[in-house]
PDB file of C-alpha atoms in Angstrom:
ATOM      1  CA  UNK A   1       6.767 -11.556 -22.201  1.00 61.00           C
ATOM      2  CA  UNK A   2       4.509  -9.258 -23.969  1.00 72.00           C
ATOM      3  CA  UNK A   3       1.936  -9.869 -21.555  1.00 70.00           C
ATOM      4  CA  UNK A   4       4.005  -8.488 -18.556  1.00 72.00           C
ATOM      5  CA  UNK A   5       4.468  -5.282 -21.522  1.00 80.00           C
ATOM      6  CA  UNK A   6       1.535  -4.607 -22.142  1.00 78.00           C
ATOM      7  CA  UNK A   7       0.918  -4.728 -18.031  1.00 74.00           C
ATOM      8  CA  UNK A   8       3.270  -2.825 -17.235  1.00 78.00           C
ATOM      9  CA  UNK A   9       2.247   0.097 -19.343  1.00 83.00           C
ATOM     10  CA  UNK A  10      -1.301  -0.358 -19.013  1.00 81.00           C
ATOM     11  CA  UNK A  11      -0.467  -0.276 -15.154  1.00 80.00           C
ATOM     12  CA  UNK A  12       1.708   2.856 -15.689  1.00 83.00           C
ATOM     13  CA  UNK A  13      -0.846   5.085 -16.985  1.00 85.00           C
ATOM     14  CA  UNK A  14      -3.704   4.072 -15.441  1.00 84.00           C
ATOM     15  CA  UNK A  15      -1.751   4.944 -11.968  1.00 83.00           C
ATOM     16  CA  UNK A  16      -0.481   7.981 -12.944  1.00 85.00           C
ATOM     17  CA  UNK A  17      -4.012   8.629 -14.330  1.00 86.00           C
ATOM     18  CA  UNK A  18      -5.472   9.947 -10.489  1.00 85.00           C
ATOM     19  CA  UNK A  19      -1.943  11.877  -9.688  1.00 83.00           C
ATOM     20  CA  UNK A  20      -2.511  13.805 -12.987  1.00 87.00           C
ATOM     21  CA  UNK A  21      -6.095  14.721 -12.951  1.00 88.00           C
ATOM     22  CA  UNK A  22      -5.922  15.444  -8.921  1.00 85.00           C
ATOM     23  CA  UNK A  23      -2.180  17.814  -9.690  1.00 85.00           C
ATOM     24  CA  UNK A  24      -3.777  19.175 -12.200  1.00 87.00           C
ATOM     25  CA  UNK A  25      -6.930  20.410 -10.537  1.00 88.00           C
ATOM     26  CA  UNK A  26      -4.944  21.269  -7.333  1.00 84.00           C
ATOM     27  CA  UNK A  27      -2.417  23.713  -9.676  1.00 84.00           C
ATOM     28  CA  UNK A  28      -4.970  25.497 -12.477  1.00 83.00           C
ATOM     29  CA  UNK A  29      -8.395  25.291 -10.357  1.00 86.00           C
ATOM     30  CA  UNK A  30      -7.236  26.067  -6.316  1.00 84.00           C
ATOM     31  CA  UNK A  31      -3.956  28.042  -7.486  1.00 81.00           C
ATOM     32  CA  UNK A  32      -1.972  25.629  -5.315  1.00 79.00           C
ATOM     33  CA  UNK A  33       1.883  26.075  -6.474  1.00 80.00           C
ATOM     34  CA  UNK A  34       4.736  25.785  -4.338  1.00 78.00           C
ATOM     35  CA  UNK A  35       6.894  29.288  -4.173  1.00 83.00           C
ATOM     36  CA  UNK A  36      10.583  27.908  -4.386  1.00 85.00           C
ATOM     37  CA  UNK A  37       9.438  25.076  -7.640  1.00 83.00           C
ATOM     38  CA  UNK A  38       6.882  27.435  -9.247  1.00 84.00           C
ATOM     39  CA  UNK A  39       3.605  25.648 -10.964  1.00 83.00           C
ATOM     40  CA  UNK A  40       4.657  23.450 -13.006  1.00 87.00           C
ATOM     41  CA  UNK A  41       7.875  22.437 -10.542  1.00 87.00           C
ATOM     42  CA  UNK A  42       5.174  21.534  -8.227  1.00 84.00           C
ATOM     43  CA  UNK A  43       3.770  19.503 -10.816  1.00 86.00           C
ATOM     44  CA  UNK A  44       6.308  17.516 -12.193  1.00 87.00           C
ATOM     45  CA  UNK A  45       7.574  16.911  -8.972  1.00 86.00           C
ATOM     46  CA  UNK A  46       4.239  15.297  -7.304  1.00 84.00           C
ATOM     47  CA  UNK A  47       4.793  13.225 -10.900  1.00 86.00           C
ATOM     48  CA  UNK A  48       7.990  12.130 -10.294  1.00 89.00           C
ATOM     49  CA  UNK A  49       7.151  10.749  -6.508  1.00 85.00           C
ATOM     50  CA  UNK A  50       4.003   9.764  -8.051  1.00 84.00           C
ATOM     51  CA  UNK A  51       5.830   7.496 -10.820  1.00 87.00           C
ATOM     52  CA  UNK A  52       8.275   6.056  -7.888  1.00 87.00           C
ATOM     53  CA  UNK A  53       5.381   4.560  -6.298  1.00 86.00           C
ATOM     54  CA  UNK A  54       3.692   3.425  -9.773  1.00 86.00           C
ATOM     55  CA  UNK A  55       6.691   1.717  -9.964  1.00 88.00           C
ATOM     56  CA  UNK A  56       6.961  -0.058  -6.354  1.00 86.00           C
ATOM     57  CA  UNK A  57       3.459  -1.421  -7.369  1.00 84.00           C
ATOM     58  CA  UNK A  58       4.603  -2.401 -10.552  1.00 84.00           C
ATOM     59  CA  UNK A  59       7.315  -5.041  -8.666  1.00 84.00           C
ATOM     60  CA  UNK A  60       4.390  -6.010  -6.534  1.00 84.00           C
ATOM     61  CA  UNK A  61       1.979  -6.685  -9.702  1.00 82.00           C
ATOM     62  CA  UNK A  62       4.615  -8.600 -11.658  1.00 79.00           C
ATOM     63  CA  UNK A  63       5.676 -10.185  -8.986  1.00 82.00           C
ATOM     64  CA  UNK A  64       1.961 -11.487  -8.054  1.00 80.00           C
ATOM     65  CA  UNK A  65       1.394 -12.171 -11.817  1.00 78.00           C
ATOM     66  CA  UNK A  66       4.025 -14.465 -12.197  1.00 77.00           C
ATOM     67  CA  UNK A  67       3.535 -16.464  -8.917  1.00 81.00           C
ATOM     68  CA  UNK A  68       0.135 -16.480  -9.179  1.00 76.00           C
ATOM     69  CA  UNK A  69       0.021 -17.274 -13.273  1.00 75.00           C
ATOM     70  CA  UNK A  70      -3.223 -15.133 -13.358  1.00 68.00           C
ATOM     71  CA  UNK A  71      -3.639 -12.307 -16.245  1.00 63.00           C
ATOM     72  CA  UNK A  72      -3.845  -9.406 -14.418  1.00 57.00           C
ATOM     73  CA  UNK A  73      -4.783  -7.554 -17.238  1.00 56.00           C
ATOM     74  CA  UNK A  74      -8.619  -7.725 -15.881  1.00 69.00           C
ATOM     75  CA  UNK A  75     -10.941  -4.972 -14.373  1.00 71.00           C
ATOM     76  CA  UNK A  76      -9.907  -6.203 -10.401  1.00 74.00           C
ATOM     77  CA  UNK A  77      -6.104  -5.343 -11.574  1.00 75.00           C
ATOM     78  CA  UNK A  78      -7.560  -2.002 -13.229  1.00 77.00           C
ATOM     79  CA  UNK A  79      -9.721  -0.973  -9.930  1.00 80.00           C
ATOM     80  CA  UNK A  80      -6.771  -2.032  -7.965  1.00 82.00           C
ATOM     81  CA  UNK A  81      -4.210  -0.012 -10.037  1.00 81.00           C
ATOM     82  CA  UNK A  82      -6.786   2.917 -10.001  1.00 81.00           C
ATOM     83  CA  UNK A  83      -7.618   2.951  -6.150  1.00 81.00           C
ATOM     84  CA  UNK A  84      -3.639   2.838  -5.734  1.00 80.00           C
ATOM     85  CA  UNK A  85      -3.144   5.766  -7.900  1.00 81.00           C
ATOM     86  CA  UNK A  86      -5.914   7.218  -5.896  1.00 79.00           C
ATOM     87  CA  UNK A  87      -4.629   6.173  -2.082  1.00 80.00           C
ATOM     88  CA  UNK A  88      -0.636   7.189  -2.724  1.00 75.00           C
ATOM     89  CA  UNK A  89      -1.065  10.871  -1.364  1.00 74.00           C
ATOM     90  CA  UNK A  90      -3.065   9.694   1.571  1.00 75.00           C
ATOM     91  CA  UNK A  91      -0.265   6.943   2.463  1.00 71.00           C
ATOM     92  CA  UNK A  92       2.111  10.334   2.253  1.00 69.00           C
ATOM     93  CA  UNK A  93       0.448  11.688   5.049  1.00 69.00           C
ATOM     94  CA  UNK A  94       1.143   8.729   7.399  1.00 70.00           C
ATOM     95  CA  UNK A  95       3.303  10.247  10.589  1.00 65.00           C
ATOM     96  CA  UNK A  96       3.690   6.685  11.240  1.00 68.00           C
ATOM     97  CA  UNK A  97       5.763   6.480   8.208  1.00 67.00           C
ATOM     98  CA  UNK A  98       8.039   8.788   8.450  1.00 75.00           C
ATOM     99  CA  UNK A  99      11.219   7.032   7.073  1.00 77.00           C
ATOM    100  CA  UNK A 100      11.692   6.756   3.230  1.00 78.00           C
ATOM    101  CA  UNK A 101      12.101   2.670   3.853  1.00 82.00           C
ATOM    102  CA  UNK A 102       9.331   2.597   5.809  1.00 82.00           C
ATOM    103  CA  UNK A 103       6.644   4.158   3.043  1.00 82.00           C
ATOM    104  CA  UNK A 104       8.315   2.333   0.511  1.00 82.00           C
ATOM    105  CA  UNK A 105       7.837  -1.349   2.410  1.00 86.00           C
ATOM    106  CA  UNK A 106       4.543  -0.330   3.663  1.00 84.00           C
ATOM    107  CA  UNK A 107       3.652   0.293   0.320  1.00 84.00           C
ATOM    108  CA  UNK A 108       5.048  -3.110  -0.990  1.00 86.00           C
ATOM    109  CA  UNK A 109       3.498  -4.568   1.108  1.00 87.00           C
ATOM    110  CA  UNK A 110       0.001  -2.658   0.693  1.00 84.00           C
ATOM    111  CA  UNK A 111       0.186  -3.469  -3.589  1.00 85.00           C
ATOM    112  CA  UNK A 112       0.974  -7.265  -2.906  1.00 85.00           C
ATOM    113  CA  UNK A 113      -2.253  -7.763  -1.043  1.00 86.00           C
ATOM    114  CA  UNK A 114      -4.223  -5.911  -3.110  1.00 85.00           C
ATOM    115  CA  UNK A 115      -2.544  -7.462  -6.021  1.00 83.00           C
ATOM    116  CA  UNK A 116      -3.086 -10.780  -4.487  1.00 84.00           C
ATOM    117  CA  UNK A 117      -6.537 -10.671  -3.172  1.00 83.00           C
ATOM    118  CA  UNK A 118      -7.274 -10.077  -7.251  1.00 82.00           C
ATOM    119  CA  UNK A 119      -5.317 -12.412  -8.082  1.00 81.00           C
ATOM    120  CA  UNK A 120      -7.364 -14.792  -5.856  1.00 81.00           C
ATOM    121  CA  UNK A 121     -10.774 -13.504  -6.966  1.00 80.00           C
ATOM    122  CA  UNK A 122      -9.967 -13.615 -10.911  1.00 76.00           C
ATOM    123  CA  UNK A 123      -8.891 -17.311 -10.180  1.00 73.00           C
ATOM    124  CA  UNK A 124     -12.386 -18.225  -8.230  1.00 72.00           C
ATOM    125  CA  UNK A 125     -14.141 -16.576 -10.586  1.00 68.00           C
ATOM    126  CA  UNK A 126     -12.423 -18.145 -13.708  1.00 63.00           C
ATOM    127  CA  UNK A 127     -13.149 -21.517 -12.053  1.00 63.00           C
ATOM    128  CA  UNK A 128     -16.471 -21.240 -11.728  1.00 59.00           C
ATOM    129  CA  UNK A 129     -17.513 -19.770 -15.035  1.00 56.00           C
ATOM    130  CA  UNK A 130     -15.941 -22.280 -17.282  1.00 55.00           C
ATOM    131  CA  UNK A 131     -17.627 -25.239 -17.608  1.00 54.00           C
ATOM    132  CA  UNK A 132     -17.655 -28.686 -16.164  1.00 50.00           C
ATOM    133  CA  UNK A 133     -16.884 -31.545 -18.423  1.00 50.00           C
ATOM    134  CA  UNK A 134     -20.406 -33.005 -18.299  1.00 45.00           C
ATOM    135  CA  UNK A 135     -21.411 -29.827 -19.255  1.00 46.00           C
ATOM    136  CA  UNK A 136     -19.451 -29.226 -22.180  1.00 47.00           C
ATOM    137  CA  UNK A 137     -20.262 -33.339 -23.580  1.00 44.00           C
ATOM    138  CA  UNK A 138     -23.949 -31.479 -23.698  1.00 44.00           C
TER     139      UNK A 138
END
């Protein structure tokens, strides 16, 4: 249990980690604010959609963790988590996805193969660095 803890907030702020930095450049450097929210409106807002989608990635990460039985806790799960954080305003942009159910599906289903195709890798690569029995008699 503390394993899926200490995933779940290492996941949280290193997706939120891209939203801030790129919100925050986008508000003090380019002057970016929204009229009817103000500045910092703008910014807690792109946040909060930013932390519903942390959190539709978190399902799929859990969810692949405990099928799987893989720590996720690795750097795959970190550049996953960080290219996610990094992707969720261009999946915004989608016209294709234009109802609410839609982006959030789409972006189930997006996290779970990412998720997964980690997953997978950690396991190959676990397998083949430990050693063989023969080996470890030597």
């Amino acid at each position: 249990m503390s394993t899926i803890i200490r995933t779940v907030i290492t996941s949280l702020l290193l997706f939120m980690l891209p939203i801030t930095a790129y919100q925050a450049y986008k508000i003090l450097f380019i002057g970016s604010c929204d009229p009817k929210f103000g500045c910092w409106g703008t910014f807690e807002l792109s946040l909060l959609i930013g932390s519903a989608y942390c959190f539709i990635s978190l399902v799929a990460l859990i969810t692949v963790q405990l099928v799987s039985k893989v720590n996720m806790l690795n750097v795959l799960a970190v550049l996953v988590t960080l290219l996610l954080g990094a992707a969720h305003w261009f999946v915004l942009s989608i016209e294709l996805l234009d109802s609410l159910t839609m982006q959030v599906l789409f972006w189930l289903a997006l996290s779970g193969v990412l998720y997964s195709l980690a997953a997978v890798i950690s396991k190959k690569y676990n397998k083949q660095s430990q050693p063989t029995r023969t080996a470890q008699l030597l």
